[in-house]
CSV table of C-alpha atoms in Angstrom, one decimal:
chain,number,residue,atom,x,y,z
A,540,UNK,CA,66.6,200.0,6.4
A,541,UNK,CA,67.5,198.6,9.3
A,542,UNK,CA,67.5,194.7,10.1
A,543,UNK,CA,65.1,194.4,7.0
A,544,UNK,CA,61.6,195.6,8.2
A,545,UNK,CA,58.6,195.4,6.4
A,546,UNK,CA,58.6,199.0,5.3
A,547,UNK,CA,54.5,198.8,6.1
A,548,UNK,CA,55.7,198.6,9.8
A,549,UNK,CA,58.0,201.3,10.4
A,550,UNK,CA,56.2,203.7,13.3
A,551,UNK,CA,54.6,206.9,11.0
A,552,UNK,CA,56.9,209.7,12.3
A,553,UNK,CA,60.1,207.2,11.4
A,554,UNK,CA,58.3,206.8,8.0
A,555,UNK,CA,58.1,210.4,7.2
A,556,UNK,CA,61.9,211.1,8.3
A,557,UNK,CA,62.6,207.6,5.9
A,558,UNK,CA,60.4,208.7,3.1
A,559,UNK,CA,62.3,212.4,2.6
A,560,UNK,CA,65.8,210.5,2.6
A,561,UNK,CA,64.2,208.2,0.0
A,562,UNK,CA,62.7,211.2,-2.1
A,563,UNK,CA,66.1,212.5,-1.9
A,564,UNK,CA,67.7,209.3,-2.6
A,565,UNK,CA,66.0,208.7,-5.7
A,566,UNK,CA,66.2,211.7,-7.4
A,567,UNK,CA,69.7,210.9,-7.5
A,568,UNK,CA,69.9,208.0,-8.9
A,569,UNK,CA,69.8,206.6,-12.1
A,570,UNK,CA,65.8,205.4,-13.4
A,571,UNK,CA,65.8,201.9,-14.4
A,572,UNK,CA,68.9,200.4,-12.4
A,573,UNK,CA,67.9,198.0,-9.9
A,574,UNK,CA,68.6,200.5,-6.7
A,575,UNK,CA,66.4,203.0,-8.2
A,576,UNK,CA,63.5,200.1,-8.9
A,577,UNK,CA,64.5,199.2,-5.0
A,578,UNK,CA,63.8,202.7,-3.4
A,579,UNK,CA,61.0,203.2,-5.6
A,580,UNK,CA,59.3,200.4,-4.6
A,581,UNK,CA,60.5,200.9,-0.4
A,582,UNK,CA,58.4,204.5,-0.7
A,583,UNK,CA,55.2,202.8,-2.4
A,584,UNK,CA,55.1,200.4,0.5
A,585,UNK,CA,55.5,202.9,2.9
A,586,UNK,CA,53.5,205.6,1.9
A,587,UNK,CA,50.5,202.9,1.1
A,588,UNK,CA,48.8,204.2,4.5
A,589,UNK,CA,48.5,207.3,2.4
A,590,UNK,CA,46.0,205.6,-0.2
A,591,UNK,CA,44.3,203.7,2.7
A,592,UNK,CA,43.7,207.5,4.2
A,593,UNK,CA,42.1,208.6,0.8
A,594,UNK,CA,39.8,205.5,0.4
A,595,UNK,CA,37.7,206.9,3.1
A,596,UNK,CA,36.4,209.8,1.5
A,597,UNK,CA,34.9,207.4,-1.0
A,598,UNK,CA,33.1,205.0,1.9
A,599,UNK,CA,29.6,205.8,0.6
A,600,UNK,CA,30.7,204.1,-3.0
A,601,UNK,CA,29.8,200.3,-3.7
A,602,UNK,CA,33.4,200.0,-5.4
A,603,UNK,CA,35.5,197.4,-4.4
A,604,UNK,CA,38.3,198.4,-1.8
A,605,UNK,CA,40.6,196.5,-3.5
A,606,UNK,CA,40.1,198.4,-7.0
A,607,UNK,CA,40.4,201.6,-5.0
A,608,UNK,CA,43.6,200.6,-3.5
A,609,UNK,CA,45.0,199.9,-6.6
A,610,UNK,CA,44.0,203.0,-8.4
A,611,UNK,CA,45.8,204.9,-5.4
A,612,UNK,CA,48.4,203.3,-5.6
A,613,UNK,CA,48.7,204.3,-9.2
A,614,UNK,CA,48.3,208.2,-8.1
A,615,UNK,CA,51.3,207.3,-5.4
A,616,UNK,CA,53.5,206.2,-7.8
A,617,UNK,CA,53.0,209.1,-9.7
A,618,UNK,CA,53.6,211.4,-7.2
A,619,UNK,CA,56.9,209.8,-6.2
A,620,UNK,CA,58.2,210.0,-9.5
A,621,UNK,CA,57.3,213.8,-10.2
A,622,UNK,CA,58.0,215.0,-6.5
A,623,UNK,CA,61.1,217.6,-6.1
A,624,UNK,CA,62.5,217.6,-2.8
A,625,UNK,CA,63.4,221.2,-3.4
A,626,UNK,CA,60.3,222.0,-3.3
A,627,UNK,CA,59.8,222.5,0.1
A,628,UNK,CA,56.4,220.9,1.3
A,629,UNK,CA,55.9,217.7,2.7
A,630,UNK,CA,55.4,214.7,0.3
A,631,UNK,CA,52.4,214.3,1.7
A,632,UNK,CA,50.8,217.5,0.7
A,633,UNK,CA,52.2,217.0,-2.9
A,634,UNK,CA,50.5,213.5,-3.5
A,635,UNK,CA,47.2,213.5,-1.5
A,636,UNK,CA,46.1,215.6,-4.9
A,637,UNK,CA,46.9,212.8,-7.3
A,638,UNK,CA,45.9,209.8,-5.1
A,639,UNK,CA,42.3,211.3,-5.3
A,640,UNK,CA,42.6,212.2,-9.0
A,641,UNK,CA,43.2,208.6,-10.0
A,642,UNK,CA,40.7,207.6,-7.8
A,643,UNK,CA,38.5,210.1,-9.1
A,644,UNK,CA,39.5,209.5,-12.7
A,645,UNK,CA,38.6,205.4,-11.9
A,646,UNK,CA,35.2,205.9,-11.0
A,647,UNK,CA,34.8,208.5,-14.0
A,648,UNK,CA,35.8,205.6,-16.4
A,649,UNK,CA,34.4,202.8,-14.7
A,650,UNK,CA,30.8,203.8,-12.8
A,651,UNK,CA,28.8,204.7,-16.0
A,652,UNK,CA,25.2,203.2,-15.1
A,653,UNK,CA,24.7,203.1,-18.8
A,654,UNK,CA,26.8,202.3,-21.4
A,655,UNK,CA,28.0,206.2,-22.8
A,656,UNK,CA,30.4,206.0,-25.9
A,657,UNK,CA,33.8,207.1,-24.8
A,658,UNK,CA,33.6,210.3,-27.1
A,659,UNK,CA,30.5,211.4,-24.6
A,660,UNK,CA,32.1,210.2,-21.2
A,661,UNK,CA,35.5,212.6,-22.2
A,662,UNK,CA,33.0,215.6,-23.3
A,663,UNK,CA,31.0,215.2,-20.0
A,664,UNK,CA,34.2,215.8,-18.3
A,665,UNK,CA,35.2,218.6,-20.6
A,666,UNK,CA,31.7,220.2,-20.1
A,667,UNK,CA,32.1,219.8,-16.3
A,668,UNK,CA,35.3,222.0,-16.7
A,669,UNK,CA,33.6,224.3,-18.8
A,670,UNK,CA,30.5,224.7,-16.3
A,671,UNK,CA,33.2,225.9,-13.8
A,672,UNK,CA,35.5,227.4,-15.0
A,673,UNK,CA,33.0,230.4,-16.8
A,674,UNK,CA,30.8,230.1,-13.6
A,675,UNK,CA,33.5,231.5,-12.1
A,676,UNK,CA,34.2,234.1,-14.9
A,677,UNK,CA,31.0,235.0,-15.6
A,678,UNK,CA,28.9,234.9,-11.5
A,679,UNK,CA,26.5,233.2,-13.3
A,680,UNK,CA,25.7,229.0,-14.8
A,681,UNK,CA,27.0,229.9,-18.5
A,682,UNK,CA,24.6,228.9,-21.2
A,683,UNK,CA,24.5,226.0,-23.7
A,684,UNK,CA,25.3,228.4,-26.4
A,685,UNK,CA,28.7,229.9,-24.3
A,686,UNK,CA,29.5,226.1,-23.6
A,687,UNK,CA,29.5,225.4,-26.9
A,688,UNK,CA,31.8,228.4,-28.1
A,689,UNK,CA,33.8,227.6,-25.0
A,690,UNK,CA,34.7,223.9,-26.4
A,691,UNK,CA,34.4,224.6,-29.5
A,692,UNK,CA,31.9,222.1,-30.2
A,693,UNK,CA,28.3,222.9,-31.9
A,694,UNK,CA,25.1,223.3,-29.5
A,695,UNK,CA,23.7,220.0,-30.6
A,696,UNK,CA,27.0,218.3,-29.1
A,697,UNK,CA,26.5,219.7,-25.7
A,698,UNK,CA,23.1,219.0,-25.3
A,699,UNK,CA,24.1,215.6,-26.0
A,700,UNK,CA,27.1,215.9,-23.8
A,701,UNK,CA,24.8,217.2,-21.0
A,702,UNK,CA,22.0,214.5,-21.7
A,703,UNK,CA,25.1,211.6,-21.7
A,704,UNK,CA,25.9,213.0,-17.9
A,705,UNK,CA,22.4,211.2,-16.9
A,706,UNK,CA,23.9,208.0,-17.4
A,707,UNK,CA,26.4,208.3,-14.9
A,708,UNK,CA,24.2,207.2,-12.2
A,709,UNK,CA,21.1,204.8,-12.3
A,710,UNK,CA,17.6,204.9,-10.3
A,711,UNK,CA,15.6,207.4,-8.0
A,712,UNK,CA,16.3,208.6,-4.7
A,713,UNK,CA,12.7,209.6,-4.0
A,714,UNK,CA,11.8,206.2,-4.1
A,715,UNK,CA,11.7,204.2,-0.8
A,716,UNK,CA,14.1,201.8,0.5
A,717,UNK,CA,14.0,197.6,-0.7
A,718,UNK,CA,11.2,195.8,0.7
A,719,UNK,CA,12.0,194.9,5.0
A,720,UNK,CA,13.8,198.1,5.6
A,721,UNK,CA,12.9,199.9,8.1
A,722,UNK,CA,13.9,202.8,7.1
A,723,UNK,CA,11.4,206.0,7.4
A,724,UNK,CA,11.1,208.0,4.1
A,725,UNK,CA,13.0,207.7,0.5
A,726,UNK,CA,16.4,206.7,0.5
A,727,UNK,CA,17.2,210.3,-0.5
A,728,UNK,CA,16.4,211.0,2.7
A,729,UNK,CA,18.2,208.5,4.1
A,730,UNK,CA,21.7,208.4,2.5
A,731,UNK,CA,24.6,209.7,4.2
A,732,UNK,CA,25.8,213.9,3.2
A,733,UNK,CA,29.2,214.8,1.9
A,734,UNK,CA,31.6,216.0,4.9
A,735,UNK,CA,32.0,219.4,3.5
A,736,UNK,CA,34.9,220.1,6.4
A,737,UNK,CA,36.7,217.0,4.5
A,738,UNK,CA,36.1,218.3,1.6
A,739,UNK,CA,37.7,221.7,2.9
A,740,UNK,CA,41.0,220.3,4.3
A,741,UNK,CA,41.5,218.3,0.8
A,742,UNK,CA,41.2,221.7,-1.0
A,743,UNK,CA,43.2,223.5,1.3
A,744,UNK,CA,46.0,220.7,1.6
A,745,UNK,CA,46.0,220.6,-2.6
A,746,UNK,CA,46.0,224.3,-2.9
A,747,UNK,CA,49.0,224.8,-0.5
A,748,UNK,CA,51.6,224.0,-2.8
A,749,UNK,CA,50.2,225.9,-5.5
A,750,UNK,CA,49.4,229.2,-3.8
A,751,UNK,CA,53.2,229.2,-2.4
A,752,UNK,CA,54.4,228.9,-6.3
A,753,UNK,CA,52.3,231.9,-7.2
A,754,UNK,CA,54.1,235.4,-7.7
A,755,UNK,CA,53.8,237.6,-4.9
A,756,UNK,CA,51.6,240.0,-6.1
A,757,UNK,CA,49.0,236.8,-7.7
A,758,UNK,CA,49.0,236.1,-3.7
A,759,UNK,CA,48.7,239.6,-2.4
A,760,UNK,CA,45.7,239.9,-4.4
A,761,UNK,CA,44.1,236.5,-3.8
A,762,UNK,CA,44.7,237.8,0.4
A,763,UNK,CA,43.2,241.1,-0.2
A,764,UNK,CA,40.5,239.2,-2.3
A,765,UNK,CA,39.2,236.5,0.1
A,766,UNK,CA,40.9,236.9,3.6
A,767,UNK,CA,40.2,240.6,3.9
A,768,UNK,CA,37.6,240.8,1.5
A,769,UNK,CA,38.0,243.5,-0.5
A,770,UNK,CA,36.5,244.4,-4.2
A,771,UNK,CA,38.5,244.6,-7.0
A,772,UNK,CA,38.0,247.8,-6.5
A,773,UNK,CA,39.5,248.4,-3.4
A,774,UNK,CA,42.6,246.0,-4.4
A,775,UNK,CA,42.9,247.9,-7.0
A,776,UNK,CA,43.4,251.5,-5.2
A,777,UNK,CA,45.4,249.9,-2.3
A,778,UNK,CA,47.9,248.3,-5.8
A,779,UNK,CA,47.5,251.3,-7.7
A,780,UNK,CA,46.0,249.3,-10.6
A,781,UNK,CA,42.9,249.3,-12.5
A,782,UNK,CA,39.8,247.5,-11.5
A,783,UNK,CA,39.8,245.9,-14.8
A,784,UNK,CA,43.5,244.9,-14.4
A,785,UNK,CA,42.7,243.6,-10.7
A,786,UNK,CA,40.1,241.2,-13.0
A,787,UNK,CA,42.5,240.3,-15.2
A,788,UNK,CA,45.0,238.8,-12.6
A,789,UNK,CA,42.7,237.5,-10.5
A,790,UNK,CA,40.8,235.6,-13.0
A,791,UNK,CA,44.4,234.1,-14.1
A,792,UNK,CA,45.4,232.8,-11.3
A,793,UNK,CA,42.3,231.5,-10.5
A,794,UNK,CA,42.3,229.7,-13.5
A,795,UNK,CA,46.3,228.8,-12.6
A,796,UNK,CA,44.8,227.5,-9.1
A,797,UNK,CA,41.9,225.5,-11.1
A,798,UNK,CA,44.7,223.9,-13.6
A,799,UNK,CA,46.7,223.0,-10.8
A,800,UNK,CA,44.4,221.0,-8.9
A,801,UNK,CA,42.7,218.7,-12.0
A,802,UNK,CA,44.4,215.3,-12.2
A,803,UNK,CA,46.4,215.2,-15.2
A,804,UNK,CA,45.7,212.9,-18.0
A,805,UNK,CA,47.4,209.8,-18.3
């Protein structure tokens, strides 16, 4: 870097050039000698724009930004350290995904209105999964009985686990705004709605990488599926499969797709 600039100034295109000669960089050197912990540290600070971008599809939370910022940054650093620059796709793409999971997984384990046992907060996300994944499998809401088997867990534990999801949030929206405000109607009424065209691009953005690492067939069939839209049916004649096969592989990399976008774990 040249004449030792704050790497939180360089110009955004110049950043993006810097940050793949980083990525490159880094993967070969050596982790835990001080040049690696030096480059390492240059692409946090440059790519911290990146987390300020993602706080904004959080503006209607009461969460401090600072808390945010640092939960981003935590997603960041994890993208940096499992980004290939064989890949292919911008470093971008690859770690908008996992800046919004942490950010995501920081107001699942910190904006309980309640206190919820941990046991029940972790099954409320499991259940969560479990809602869409056979939603998806099934074109219907499954039931608490096909939860259950599911998760293997008994009945009783997910209507607990379903009842312990009230206590993520606190207070009515039918009732009417604090005393002096002006404000026509309950705050229902009044609160600001999801962008769902955001929401779109994030999907599309996260799902780019992981269509491109699909087979070509799994992406033939998710083409004919949903940009020509054609029934399994028809897929299946046009691939001179079975409908039930068609199913099969379409449910998989659904699921793959699903898998793919959920935050990992730490």
């Amino acid at each position: 870097m040249t004449g030792g600039a704050d790497p939180k100034d360089i110009a955004p295109a110049e950043a993006r050039e810097l940050t793949r000669v980083l990525l490159r960089r880094l993967a070969a050197l050596e982790e835990g000698t001080r040049e690696y912990s030096y480059v390492r540290t240059t692409l946090v600070e440059m790519n911290l724009s990146l987390v300020r971008y993602a706080i904004r599809h959080f503006t209607a939370h009461r969460e401090p930004r600072e808390d945010l910022l640092q939960a981003g940054a935590v997603g960041l650093i994890k993208a940096i350290d499992r980004f290939d620059p064989d890949l292919g796709v911008e470093f971008t793409t690859f770690a908008m995904p996992t800046v919004l999971g942490e950010m995501r997984r920081h107001f699942r384990d910190t904006t309980w209105a309640v206190h919820v046992p941990r046991r029940l907060q972790e099954l409320r996300i499991a259940l969560a999964r479990a809602q869409d994944r056979l939603s998806q499998d099934l074109d219907r809401a499954p039931t608490v009985a096909e939860l259950a088997e599911d998760l293997a867990v008994s009945v009783d534990e997910v209507v607990e686990g379903l009842t312990a999801a009230n206590g993520h949030t606190a207070g009515s929206l039918d009732l009417g705004g604090a005393e002096g405000d002006d404000g026509p109607g309950p705050l229902g009424d009044r609160l600001g709605q999801e962008d769902r065209d955001l929401a779109r691009v994030e999907d599309l953005v996260a799902l780019k990488p992981l269509v491109a690492a699909l087979p070509e067939r799994d992406r033939l069939i998710l083409s004919l599926r949903f940009c020509e839209d054609l029934t399994q049916s028809q897929i299946g004649e046009r691939l001179g499969l079975s409908q039930m096969h068609v199913s099969r592989l379409l449910s998989r990399t659904l699921r793959r797709l699903r898998e793919g976008l959920e935050p990992e774990d730490t």
